[in-house]
mmCIF file of N, CA, C and O in Angstrom:
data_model
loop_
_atom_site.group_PDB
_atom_site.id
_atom_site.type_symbol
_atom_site.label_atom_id
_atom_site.label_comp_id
_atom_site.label_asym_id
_atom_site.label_seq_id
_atom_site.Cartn_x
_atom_site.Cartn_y
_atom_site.Cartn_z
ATOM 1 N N UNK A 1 0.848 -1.180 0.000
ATOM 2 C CA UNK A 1 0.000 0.000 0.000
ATOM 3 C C UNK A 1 0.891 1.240 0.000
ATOM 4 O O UNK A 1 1.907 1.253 0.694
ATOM 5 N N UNK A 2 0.646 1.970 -0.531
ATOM 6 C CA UNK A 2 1.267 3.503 -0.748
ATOM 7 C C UNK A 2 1.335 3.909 0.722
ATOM 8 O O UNK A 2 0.648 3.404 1.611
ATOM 9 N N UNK A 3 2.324 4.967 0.893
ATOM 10 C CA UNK A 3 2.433 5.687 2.219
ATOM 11 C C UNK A 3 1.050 6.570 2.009
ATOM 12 O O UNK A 3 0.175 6.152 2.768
ATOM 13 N N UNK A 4 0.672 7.529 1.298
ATOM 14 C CA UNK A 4 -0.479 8.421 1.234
ATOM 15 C C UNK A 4 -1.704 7.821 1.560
ATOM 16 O O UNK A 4 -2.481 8.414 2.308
ATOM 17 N N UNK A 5 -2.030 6.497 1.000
ATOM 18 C CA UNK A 5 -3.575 5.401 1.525
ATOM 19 C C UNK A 5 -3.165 4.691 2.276
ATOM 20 O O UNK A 5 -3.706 3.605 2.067
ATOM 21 N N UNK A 6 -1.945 4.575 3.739
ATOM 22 C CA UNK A 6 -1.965 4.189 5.071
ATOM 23 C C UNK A 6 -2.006 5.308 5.586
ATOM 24 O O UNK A 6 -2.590 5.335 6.670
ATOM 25 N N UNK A 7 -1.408 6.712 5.039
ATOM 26 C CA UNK A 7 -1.982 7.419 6.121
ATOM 27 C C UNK A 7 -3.202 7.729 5.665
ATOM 28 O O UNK A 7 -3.869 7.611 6.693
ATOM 29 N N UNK A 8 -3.930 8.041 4.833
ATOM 30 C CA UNK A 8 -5.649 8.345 4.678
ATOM 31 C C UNK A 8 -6.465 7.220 5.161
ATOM 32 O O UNK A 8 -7.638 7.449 5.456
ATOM 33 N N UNK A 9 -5.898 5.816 5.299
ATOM 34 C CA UNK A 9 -6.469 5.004 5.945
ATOM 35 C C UNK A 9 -6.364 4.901 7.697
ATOM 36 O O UNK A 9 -7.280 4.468 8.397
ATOM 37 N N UNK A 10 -5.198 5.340 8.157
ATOM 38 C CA UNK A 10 -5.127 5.458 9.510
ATOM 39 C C UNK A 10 -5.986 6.679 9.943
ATOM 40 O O UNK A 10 -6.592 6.626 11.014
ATOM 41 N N UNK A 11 -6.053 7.683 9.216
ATOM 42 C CA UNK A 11 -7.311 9.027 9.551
ATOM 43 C C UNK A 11 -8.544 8.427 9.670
ATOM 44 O O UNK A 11 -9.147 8.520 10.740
ATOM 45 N N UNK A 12 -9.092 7.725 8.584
ATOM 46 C CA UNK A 12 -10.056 7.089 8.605
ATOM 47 C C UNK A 12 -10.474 6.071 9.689
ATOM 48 O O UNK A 12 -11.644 5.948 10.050
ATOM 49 N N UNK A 13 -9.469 5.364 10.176
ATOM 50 C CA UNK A 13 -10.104 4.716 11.337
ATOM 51 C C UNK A 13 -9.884 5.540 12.808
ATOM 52 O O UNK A 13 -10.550 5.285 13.812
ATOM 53 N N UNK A 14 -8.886 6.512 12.749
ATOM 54 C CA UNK A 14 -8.892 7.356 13.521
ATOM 55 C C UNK A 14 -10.615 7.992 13.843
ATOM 56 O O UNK A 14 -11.285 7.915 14.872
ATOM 57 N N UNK A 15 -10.902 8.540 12.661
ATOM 58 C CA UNK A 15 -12.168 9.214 12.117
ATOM 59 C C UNK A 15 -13.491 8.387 12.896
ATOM 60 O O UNK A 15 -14.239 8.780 13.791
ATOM 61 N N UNK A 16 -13.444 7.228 12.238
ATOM 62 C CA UNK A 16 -14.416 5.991 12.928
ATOM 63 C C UNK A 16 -14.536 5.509 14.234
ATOM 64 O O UNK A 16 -15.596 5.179 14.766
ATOM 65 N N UNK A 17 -13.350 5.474 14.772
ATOM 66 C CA UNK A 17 -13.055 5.419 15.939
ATOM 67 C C UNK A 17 -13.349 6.813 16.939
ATOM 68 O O UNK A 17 -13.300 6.558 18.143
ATOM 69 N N UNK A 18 -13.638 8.208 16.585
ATOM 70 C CA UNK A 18 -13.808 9.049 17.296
ATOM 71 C C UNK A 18 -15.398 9.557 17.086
ATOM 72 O O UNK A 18 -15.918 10.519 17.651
ATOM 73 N N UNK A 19 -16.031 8.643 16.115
ATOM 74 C CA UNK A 19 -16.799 8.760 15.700
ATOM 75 C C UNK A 19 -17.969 8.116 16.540
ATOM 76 O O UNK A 19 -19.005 8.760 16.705
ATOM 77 N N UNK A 20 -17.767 6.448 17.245
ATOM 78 C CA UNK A 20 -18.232 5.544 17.834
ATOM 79 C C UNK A 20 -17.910 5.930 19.185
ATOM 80 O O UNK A 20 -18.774 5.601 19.999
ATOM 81 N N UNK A 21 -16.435 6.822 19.869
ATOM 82 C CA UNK A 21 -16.363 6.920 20.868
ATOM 83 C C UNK A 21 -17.590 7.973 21.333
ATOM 84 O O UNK A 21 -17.929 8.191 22.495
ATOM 85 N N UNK A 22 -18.251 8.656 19.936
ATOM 86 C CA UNK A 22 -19.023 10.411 20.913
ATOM 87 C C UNK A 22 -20.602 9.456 20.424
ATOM 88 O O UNK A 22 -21.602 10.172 20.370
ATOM 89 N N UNK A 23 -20.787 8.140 20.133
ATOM 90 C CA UNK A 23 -22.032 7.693 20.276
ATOM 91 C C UNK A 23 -22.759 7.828 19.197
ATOM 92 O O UNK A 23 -23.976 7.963 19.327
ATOM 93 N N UNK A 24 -22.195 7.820 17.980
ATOM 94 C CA UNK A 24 -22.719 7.456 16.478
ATOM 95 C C UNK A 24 -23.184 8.477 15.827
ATOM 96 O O UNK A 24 -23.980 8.245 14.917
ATOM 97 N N UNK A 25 -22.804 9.866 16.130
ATOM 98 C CA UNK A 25 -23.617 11.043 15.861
ATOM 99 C C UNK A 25 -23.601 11.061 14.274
ATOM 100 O O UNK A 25 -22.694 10.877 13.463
ATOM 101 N N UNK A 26 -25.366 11.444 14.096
ATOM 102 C CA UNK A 26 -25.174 11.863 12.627
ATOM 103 C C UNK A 26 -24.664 13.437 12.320
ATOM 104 O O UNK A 26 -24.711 14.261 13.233
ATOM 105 N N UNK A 27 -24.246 13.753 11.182
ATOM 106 C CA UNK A 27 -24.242 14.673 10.769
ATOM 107 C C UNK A 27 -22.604 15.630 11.172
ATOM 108 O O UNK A 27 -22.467 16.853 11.146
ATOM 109 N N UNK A 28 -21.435 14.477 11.557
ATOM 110 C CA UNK A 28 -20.477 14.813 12.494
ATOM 111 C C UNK A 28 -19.377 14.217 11.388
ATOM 112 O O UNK A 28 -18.170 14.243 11.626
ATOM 113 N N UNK A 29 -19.702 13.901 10.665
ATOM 114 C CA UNK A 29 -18.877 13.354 9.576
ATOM 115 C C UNK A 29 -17.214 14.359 9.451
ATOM 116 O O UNK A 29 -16.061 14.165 9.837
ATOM 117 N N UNK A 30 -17.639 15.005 9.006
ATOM 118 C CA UNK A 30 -16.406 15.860 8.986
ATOM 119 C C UNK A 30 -15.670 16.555 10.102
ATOM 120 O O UNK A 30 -14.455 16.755 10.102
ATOM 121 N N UNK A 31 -16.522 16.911 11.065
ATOM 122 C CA UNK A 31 -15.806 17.154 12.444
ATOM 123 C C UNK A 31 -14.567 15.901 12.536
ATOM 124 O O UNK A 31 -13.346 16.057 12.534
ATOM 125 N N UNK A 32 -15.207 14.878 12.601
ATOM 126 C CA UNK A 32 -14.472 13.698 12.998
ATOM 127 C C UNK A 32 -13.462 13.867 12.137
ATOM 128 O O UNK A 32 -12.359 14.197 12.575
ATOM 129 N N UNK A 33 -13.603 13.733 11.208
ATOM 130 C CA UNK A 33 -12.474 13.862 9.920
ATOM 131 C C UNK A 33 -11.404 14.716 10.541
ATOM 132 O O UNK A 33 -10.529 14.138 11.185
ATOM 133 N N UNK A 34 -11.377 15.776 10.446
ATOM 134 C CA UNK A 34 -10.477 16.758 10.468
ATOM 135 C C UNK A 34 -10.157 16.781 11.959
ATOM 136 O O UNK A 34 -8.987 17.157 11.891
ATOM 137 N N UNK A 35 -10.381 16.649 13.123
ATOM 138 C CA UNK A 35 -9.710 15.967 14.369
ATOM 139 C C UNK A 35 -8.995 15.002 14.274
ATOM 140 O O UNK A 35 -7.833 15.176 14.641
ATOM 141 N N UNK A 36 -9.366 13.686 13.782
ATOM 142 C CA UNK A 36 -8.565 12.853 13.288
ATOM 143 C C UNK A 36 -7.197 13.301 12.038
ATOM 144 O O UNK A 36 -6.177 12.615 12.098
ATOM 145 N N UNK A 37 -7.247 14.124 11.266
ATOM 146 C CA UNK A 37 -6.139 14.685 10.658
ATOM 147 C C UNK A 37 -5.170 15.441 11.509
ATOM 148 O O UNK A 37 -3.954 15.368 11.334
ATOM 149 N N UNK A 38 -5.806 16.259 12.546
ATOM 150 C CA UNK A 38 -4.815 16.935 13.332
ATOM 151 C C UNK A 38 -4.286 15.933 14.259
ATOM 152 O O UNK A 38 -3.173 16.088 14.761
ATOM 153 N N UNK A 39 -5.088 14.816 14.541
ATOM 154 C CA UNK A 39 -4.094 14.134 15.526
ATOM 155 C C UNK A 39 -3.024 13.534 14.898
ATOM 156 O O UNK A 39 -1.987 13.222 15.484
ATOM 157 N N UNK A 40 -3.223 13.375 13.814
ATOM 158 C CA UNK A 40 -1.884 12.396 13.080
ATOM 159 C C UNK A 40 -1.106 13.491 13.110
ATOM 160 O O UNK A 40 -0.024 13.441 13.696
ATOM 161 N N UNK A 41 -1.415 14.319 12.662
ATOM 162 C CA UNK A 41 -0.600 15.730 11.979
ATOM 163 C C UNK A 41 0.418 16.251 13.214
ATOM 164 O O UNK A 41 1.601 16.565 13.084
ATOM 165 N N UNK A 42 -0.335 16.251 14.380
ATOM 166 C CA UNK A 42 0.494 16.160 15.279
ATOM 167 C C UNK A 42 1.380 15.480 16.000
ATOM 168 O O UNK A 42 2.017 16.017 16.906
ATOM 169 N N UNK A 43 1.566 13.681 15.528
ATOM 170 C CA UNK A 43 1.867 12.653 16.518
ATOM 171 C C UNK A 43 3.249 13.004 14.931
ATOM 172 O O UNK A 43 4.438 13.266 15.111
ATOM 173 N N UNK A 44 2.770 12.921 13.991
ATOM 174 C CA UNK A 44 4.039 12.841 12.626
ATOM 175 C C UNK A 44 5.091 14.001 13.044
ATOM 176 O O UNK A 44 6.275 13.679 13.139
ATOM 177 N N UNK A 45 4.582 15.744 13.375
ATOM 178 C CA UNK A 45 5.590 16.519 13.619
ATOM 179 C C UNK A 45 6.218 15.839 14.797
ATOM 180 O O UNK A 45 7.433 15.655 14.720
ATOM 181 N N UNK A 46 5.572 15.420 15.912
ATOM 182 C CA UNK A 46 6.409 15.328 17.403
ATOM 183 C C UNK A 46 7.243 14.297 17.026
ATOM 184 O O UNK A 46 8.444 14.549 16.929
ATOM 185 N N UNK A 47 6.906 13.370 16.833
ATOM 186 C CA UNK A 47 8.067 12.117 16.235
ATOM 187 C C UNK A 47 9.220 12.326 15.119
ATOM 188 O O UNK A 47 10.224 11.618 15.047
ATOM 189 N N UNK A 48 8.923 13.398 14.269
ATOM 190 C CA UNK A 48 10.250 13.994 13.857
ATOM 191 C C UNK A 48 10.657 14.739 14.770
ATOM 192 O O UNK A 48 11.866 14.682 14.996
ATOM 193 N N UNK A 49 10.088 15.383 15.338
ATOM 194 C CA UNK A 49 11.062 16.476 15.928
ATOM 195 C C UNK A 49 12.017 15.884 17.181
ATOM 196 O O UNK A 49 12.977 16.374 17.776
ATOM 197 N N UNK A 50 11.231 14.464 17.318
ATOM 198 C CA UNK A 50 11.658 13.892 18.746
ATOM 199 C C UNK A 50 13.079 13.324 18.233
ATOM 200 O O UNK A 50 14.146 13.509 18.820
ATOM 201 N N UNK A 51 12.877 12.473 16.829
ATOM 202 C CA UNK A 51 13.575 11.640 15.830
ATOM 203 C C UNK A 51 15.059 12.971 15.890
ATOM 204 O O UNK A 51 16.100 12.619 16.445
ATOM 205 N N UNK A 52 14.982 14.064 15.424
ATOM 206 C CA UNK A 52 15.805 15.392 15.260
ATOM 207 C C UNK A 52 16.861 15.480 16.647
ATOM 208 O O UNK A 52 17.960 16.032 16.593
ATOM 209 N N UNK A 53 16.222 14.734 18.065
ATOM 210 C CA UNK A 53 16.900 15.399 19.252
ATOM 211 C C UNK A 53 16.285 16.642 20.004
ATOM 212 O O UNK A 53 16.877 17.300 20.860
ATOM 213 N N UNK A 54 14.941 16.868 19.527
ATOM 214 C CA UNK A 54 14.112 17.967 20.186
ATOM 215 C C UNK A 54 14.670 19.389 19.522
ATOM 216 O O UNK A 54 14.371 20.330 20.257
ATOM 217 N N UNK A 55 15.221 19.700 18.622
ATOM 218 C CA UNK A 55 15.933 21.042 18.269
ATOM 219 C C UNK A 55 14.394 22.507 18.332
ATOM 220 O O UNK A 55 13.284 22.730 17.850
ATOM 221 N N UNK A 56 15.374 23.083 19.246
ATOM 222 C CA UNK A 56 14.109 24.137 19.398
ATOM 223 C C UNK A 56 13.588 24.988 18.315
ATOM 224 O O UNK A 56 12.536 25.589 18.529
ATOM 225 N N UNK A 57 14.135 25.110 17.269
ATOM 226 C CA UNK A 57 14.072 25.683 16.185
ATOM 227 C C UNK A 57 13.376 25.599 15.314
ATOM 228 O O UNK A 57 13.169 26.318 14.336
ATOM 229 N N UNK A 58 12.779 24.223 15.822
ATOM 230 C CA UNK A 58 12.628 22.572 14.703
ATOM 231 C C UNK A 58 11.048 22.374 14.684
ATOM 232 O O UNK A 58 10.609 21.541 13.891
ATOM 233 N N UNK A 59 10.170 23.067 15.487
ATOM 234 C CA UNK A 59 9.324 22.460 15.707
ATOM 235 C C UNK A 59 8.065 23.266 15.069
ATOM 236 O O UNK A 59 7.015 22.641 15.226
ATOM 237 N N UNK A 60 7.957 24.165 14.572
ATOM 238 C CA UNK A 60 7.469 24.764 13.097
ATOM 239 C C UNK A 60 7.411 24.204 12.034
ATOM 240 O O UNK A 60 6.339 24.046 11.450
ATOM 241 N N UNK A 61 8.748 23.723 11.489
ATOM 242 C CA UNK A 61 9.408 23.015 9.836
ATOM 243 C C UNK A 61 8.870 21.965 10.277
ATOM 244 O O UNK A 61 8.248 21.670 9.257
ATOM 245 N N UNK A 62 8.490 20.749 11.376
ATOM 246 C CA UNK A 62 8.106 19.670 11.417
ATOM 247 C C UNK A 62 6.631 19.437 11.167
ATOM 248 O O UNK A 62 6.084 18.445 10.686
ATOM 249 N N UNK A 63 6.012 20.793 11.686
ATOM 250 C CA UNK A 63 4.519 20.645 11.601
ATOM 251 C C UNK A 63 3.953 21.236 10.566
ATOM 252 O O UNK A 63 2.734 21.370 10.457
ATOM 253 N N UNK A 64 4.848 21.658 9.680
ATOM 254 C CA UNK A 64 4.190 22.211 8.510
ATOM 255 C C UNK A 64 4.601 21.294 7.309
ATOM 256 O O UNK A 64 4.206 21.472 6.156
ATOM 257 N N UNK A 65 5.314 20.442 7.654
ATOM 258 C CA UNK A 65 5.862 19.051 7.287
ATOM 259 C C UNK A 65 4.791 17.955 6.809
ATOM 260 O O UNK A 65 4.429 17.341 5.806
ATOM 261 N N UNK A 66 4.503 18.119 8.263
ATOM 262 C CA UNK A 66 3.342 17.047 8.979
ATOM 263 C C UNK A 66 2.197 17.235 7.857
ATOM 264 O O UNK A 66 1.702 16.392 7.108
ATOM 265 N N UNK A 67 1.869 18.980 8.018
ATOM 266 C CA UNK A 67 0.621 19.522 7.375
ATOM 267 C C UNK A 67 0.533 19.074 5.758
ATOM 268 O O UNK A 67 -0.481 18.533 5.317
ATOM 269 N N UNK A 68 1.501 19.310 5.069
ATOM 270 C CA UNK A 68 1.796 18.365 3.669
ATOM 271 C C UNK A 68 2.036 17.081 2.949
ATOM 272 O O UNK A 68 2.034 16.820 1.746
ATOM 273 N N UNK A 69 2.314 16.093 4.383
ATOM 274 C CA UNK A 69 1.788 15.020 4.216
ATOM 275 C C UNK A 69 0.377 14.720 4.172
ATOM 276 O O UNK A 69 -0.393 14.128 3.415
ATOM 277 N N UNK A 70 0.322 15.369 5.296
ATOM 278 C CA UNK A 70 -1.387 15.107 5.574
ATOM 279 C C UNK A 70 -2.360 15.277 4.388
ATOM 280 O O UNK A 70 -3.181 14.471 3.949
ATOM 281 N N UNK A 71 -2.070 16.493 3.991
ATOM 282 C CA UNK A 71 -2.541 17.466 2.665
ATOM 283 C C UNK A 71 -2.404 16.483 1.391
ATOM 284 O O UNK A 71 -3.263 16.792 0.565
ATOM 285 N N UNK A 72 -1.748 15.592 1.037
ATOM 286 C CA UNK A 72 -1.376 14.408 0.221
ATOM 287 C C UNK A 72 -2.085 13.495 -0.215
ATOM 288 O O UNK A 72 -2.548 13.234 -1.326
ATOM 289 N N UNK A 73 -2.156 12.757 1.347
ATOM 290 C CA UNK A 73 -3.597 11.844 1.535
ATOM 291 C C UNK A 73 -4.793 11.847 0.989
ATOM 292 O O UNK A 73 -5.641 11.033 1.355
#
């Protein structure tokens, strides 16, 4: 599988999964979505930046990093 459809597939069950945790709501479709994008978006910058040695400098370029992978998917 491509890196771009494991991560659009890990959003997606991210998505489903936050979806079943708030009790099946209709009409929440995209909320879920895009929470689930920021959480990846955020776990991808911290793990580079962690991967980097924590550089204080670093942690902008990682999440706008993050944001263009994501953006891919």
């Amino acid at each position: 599988m491509h890196e771009n459809a494991e991560l659009a597939e890990a959003i997606r069950r991210t998505a489903y999964f936050l979806w079943q945790q708030e009790g099946q709501p209709h009409g929440r479709a995209l909320d879920h979505w895009l929470r689930a994008q920021h959480m990846h978006q955020r776990q991808m910058a911290y793990d580079r930046w962690l991967a980097e040695g924590t550089p204080v400098d670093r942690a902008e370029a990682h999440w706008n990093a993050a944001a263009g992978r994501i953006d891919e998917s």
